[in-house]
mmCIF file of C-alpha atoms in Angstrom:
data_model
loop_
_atom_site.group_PDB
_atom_site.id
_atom_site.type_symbol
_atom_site.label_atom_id
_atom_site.label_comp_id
_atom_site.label_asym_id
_atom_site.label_seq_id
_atom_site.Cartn_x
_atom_site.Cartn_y
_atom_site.Cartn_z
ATOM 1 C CA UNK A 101 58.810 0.927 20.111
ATOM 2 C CA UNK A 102 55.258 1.529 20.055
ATOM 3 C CA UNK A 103 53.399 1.685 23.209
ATOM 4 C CA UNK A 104 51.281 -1.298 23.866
ATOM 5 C CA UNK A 105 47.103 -0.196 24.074
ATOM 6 C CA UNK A 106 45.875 -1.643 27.291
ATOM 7 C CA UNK A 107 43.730 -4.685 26.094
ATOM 8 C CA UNK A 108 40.734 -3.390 28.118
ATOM 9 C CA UNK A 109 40.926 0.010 27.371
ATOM 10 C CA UNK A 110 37.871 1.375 25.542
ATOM 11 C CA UNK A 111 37.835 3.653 22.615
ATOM 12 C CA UNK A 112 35.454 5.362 20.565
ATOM 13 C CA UNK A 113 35.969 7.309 17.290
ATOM 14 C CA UNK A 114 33.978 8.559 14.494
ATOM 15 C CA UNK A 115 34.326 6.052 11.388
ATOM 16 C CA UNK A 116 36.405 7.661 8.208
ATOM 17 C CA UNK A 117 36.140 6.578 4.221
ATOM 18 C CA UNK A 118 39.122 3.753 5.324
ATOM 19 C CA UNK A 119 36.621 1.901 7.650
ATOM 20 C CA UNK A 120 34.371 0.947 4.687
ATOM 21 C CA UNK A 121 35.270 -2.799 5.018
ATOM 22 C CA UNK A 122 35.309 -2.638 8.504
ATOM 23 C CA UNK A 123 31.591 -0.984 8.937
ATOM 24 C CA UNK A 124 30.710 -3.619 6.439
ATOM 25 C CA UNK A 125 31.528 -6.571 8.168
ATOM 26 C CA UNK A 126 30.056 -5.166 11.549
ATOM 27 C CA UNK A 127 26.961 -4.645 9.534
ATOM 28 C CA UNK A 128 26.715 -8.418 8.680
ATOM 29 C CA UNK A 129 27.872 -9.235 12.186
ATOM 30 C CA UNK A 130 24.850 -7.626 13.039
ATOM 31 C CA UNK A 131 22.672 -9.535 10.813
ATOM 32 C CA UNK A 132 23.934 -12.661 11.717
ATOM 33 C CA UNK A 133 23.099 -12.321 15.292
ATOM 34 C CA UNK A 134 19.519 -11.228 14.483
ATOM 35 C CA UNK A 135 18.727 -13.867 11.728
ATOM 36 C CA UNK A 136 18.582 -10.952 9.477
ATOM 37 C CA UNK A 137 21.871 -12.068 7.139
ATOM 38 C CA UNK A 138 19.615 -12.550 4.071
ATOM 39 C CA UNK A 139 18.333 -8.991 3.842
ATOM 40 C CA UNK A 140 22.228 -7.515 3.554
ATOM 41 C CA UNK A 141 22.409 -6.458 0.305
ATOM 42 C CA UNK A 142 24.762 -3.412 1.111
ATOM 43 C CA UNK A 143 28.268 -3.398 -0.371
ATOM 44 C CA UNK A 144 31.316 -1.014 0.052
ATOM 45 C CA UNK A 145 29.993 0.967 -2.808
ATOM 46 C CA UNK A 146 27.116 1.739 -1.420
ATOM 47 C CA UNK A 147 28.621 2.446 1.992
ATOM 48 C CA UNK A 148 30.907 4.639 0.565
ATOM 49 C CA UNK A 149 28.817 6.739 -1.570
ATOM 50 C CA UNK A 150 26.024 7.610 1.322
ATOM 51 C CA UNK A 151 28.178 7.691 4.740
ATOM 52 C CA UNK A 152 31.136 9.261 3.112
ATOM 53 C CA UNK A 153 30.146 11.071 -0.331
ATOM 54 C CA UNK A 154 29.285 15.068 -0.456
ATOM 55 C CA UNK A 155 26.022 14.795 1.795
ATOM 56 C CA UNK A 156 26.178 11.717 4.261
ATOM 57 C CA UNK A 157 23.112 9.691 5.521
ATOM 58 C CA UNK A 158 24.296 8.654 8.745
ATOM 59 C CA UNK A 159 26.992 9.283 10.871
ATOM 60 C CA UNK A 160 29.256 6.221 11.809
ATOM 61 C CA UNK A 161 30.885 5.222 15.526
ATOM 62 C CA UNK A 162 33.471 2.702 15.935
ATOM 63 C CA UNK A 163 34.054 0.893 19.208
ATOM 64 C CA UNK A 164 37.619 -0.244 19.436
ATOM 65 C CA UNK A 165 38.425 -2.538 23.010
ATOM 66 C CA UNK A 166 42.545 -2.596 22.878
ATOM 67 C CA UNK A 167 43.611 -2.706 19.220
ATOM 68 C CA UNK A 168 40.736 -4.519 18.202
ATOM 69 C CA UNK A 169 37.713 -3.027 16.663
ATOM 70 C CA UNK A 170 34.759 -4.759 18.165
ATOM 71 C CA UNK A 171 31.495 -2.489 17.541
ATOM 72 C CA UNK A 172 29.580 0.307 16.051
ATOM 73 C CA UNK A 173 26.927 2.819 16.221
ATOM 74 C CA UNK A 174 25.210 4.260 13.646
ATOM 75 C CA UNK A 175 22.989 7.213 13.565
ATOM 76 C CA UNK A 176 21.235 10.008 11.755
ATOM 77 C CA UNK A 177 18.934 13.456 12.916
ATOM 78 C CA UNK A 178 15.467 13.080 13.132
ATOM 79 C CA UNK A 179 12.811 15.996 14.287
ATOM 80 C CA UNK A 180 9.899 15.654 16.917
ATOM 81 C CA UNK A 181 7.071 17.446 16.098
ATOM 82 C CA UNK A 182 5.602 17.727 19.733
ATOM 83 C CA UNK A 183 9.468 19.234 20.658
ATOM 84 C CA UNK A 184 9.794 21.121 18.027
ATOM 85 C CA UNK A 185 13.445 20.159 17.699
ATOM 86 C CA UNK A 186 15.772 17.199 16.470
ATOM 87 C CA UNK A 187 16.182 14.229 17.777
ATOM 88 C CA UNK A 188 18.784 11.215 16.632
ATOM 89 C CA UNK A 189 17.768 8.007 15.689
ATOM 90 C CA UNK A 190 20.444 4.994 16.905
ATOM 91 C CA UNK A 191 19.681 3.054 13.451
ATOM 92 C CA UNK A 192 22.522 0.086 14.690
ATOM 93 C CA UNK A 193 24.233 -0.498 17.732
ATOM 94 C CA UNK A 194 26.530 -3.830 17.817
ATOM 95 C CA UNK A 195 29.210 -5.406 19.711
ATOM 96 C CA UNK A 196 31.065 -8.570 18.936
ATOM 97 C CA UNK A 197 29.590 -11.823 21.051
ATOM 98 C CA UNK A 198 33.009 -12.574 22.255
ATOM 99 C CA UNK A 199 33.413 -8.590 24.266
ATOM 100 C CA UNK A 200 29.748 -8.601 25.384
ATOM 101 C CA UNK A 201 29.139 -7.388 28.997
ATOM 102 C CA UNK A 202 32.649 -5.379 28.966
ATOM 103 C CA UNK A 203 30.796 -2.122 28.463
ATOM 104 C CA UNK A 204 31.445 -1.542 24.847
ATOM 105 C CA UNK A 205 27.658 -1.405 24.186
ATOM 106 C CA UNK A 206 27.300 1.507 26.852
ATOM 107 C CA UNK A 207 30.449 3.385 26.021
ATOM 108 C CA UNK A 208 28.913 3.612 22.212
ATOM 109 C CA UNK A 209 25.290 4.430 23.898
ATOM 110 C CA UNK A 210 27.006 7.240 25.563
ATOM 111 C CA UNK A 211 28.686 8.637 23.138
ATOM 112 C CA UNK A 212 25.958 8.755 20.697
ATOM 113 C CA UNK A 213 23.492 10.486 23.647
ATOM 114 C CA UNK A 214 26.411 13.143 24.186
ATOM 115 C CA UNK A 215 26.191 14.296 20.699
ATOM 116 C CA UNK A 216 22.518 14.157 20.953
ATOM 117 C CA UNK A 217 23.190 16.560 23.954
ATOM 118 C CA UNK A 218 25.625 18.771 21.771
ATOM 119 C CA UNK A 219 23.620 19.183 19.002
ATOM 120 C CA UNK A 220 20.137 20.148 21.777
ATOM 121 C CA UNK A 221 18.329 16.772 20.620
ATOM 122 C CA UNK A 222 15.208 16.491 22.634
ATOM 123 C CA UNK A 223 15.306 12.784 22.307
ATOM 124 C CA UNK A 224 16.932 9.366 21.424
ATOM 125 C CA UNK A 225 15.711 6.425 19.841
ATOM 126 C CA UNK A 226 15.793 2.956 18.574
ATOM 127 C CA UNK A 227 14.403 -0.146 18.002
ATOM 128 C CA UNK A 228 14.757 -3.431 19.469
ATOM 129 C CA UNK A 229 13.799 -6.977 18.406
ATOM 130 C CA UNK A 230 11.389 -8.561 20.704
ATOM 131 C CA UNK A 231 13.350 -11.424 21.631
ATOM 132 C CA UNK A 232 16.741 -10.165 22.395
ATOM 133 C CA UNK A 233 16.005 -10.302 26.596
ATOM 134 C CA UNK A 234 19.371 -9.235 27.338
ATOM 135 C CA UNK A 235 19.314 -6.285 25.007
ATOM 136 C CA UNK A 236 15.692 -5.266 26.715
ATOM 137 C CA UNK A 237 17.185 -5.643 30.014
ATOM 138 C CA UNK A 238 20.606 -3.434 29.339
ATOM 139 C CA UNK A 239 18.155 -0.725 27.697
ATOM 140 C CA UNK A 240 15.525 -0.418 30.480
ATOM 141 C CA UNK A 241 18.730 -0.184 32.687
ATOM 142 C CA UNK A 242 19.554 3.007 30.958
ATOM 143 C CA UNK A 243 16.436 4.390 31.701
ATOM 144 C CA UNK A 244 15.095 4.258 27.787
ATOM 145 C CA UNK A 245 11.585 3.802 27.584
ATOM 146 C CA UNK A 246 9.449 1.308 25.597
ATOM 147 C CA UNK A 247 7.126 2.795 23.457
ATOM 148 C CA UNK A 248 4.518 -0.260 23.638
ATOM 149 C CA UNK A 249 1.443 1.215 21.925
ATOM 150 C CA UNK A 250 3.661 2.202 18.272
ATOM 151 C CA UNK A 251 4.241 -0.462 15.405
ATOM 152 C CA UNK A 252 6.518 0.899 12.977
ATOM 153 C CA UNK A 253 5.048 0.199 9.590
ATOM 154 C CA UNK A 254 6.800 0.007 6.514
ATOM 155 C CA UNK A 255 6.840 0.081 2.569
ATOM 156 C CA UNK A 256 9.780 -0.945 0.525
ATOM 157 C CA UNK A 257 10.214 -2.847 -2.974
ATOM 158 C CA UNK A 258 7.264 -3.161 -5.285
ATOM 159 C CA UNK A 259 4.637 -1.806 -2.242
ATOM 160 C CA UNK A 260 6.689 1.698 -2.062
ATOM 161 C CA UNK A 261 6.471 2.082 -6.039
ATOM 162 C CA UNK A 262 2.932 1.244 -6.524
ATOM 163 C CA UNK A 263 1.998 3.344 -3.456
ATOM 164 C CA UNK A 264 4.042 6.308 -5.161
ATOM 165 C CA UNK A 265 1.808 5.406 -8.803
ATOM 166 C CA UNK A 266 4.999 4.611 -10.464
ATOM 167 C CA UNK B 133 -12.696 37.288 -11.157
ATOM 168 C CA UNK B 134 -10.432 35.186 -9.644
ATOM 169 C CA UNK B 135 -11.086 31.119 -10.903
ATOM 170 C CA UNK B 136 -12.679 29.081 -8.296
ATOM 171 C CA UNK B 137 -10.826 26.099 -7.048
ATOM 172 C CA UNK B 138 -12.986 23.122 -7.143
ATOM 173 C CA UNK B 139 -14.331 22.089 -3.615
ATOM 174 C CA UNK B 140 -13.290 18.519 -3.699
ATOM 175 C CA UNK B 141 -9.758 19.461 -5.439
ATOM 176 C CA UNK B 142 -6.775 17.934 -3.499
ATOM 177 C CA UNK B 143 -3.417 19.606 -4.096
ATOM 178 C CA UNK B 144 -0.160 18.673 -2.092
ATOM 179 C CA UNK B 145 2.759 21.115 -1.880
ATOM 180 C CA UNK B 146 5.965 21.874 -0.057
ATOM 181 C CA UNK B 147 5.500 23.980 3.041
ATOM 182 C CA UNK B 148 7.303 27.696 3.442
ATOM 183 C CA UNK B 149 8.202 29.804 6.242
ATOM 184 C CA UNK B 150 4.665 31.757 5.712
ATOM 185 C CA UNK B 151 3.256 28.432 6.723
ATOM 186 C CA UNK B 152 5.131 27.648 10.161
ATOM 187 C CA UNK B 153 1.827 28.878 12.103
ATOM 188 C CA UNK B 154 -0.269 26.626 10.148
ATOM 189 C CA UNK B 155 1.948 23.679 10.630
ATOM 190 C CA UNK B 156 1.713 24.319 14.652
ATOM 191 C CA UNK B 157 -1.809 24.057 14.082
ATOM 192 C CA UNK B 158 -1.526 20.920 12.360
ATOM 193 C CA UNK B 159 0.340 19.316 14.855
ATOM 194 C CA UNK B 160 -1.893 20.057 17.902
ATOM 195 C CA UNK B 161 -4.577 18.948 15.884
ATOM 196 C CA UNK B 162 -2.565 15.514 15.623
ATOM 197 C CA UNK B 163 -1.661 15.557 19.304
ATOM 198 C CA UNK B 164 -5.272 16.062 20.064
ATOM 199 C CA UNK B 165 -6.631 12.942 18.461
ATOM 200 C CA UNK B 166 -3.186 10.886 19.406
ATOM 201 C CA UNK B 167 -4.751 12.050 23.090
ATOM 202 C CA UNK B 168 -1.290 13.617 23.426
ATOM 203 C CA UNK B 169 -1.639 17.307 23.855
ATOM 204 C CA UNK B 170 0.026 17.806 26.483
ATOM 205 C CA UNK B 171 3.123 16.446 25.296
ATOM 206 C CA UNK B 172 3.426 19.199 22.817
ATOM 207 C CA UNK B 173 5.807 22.454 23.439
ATOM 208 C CA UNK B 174 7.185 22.811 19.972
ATOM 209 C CA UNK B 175 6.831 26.487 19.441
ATOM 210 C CA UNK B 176 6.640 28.469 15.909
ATOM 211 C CA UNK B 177 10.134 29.707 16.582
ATOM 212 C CA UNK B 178 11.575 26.439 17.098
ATOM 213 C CA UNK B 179 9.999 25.415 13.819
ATOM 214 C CA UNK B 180 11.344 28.071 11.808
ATOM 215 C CA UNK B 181 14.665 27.392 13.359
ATOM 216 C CA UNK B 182 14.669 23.628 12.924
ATOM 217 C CA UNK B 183 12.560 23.654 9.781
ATOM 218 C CA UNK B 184 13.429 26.421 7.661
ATOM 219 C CA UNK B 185 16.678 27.440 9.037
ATOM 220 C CA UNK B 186 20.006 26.455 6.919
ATOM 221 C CA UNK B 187 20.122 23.323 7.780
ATOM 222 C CA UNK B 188 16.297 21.882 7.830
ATOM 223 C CA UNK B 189 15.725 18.677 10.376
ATOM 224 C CA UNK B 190 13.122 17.743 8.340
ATOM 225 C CA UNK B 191 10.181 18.341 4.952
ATOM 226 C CA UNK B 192 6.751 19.277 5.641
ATOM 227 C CA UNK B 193 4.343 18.701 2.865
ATOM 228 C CA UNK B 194 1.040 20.484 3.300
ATOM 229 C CA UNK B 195 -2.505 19.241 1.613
ATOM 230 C CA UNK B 196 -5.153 21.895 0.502
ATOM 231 C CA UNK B 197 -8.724 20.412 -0.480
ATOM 232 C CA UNK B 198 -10.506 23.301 -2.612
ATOM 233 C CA UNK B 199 -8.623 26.627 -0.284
ATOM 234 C CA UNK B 200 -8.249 24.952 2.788
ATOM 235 C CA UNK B 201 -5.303 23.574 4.108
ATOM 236 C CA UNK B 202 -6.442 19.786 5.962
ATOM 237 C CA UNK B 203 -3.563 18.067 6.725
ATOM 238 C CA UNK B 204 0.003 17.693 6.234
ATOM 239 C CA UNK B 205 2.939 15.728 6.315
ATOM 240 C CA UNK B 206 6.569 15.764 7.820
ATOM 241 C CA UNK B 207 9.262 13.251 7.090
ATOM 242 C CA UNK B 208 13.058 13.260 6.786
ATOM 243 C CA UNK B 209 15.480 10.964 5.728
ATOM 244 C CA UNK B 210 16.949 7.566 7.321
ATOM 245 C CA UNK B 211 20.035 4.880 6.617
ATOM 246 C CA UNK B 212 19.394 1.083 6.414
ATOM 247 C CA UNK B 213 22.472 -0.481 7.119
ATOM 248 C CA UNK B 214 21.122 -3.332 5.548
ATOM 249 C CA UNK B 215 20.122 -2.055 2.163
ATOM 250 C CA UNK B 216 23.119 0.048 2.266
ATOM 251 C CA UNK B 217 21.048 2.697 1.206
ATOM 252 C CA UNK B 218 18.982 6.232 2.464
ATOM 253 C CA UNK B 219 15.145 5.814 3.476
ATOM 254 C CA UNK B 220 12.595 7.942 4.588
ATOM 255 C CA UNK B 221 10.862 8.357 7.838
ATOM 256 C CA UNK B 222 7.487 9.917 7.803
ATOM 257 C CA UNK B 223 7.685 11.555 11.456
ATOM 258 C CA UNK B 224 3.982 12.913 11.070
ATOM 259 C CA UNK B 225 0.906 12.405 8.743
ATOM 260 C CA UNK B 226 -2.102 13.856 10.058
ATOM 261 C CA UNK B 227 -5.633 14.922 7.716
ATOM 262 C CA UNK B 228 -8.151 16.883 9.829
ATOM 263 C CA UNK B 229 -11.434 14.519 11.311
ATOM 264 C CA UNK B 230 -13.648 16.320 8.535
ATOM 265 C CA UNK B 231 -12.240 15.631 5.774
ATOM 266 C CA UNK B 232 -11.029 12.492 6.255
ATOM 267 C CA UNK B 233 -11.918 9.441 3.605
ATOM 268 C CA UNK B 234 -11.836 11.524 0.404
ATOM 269 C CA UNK B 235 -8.209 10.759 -0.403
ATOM 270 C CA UNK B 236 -5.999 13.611 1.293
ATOM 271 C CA UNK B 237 -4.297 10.908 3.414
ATOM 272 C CA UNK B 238 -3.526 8.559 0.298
ATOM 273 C CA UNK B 239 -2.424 11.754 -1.726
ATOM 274 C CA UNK B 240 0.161 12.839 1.169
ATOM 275 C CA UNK B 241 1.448 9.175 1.458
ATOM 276 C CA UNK B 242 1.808 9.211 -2.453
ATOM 277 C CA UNK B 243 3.966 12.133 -2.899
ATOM 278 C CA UNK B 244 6.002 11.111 -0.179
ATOM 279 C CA UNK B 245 6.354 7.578 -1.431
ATOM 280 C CA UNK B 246 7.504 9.408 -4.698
ATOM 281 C CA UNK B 247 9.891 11.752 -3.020
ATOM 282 C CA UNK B 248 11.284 8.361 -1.748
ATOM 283 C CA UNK B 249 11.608 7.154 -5.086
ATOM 284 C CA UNK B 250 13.292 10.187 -6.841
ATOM 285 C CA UNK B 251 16.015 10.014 -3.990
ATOM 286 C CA UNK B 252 16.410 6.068 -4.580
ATOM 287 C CA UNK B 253 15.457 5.386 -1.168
ATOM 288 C CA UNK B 254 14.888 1.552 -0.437
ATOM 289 C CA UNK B 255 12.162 2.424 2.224
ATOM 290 C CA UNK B 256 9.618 4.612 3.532
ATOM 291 C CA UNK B 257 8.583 4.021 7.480
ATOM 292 C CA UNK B 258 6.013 5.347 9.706
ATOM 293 C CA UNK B 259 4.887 4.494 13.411
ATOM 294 C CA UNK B 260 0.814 4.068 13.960
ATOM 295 C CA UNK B 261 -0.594 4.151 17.323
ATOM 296 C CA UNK B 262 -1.523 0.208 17.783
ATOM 297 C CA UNK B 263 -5.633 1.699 18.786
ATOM 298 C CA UNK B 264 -5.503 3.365 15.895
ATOM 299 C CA UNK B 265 -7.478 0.780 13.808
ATOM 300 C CA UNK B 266 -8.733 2.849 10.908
ATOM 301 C CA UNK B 267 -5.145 3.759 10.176
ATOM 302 C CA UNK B 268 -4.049 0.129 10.415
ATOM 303 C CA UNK B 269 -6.430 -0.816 8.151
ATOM 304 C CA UNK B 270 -5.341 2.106 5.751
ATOM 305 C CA UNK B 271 -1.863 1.301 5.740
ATOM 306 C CA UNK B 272 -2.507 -2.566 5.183
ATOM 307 C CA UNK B 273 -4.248 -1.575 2.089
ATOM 308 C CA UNK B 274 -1.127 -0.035 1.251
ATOM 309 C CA UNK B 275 0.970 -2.610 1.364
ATOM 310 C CA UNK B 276 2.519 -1.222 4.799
ATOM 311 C CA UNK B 277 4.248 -4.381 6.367
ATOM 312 C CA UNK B 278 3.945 -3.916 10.257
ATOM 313 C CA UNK B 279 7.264 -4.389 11.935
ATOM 314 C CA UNK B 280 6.024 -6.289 15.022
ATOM 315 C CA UNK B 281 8.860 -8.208 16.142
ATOM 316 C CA UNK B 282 10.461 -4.606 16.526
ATOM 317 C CA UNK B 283 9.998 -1.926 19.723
ATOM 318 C CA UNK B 284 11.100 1.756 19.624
ATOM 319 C CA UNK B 285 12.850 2.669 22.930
ATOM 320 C CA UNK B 286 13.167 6.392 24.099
ATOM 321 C CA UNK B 287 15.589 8.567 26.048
ATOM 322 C CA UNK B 288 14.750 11.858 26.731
ATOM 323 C CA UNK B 289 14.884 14.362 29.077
ATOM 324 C CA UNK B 290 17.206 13.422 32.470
ATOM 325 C CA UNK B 291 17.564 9.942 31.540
ATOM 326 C CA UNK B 292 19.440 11.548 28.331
ATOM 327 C CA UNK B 293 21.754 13.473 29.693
ATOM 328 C CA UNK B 294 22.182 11.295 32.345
ATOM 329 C CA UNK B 295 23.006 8.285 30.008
ATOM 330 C CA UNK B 296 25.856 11.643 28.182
ATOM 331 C CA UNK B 297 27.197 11.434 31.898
ATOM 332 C CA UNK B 298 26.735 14.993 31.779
#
């Protein structure tokens, strides 16, 4: 007989090519909790050819409470000029409503920050909607610091092509 | 006789290893108008290692107007979960005070808004310092959409490896 996985016990492991579906689906949980469900236009394809192909984008966490997978982390290397050195950018971190406040979200933090650590990252970053009060709160716990005075501006679609003179 | 290059010429090009001391220069020049100098310890061995080592952290792009170099450019490459696709982040874009409003900005944006374009990247993203009005209004003309529900939070230093339970 199998042993039984504690139902509480925390678990975090790098995503492989099989958790395509599952990083999918944590993606649109994602969206769905920040209104955001109409700008998923990933698919497995997609997921499949830049996380898992010959040169991946990003690197891919799984959170896994018991035998349930309830969250994810994803992340790629980013350089700081002023440090001189790389730095990794937290693109997505999510947990499922229904496990919140267990410490899945901190467990995935941490694990992300020791590979920042491994790899001598000078920082970590991310971005967080305005509104989400108990995401704010569970951040500035951590000691992360807001960076107040920066807007990140962007260019995508039609903008990004004209702007390159295509 | 060597041919002249024309004053007023703008000409954007990859950066080499010859140019690491140049691109130091660059970037103090940057953290002296963001009025951040004294955040900056990035040395030029830590850019050769980090930039031009065999696995870069990131693309500089330099811009000559006539001989002189005036500005530059450093991005490297993101993941939207949502788009399911690669991005680019421009870390850096900086075009020394005198020369500034004849185009070298535009022409450092453009190239990297086509290197974003050749690598079928659904977006290109930058952060601007919220006093920074001329470069708001520059972007804006661009079709730069500012992200302003959104706030980039930080770890670094003790708080990181504190957060890595190291």
């Amino acid at each position: 007989m199998m042993p039984m996985i504690p139902p509480d016990t925390i678990r975090i492991t790098p995503a492989t090519r099989a958790d395509v579906p599952l990083i999918l689906d944590l993606i649109r949980g994602l969206a769905d909790y920040e209104k955001l469900s109409h700008e998923v236009v990933a698919t497995e394809d997609l997921l499949l050819q830049h996380l898992f192909g010959p040169r991946p984008a990003a690197e891919v966490l799984l959170a896994y409470r018991g035998d349930h997978a309830v969250g994810f982390a994803l992340y790629f290397q980013s350089f700081s000029t002023f440090l001189g050195r790389p730095g990794i950018y937290l693109e997505d971190v999510y947990v499922r409503p229904e496990v919140r406040g267990k410490g899945v979200g901190k467990a995935l933090l941490r694990e992300v920050a020791r590979v920042a650590m491994a790899r001598a990252c000078g920082r970590l970053e991310w971005s967080v909607l305005d509104w989400n009060e108990p995401a704010l709160r569970f951040y500035k716990s951590l000691g992360a610091k807001p960076m107040d005075e920066w807007t990140v501006h962007r260019v995508t679609g039609d903008a990004l092509r004209k702007l390159a003179g295509l």
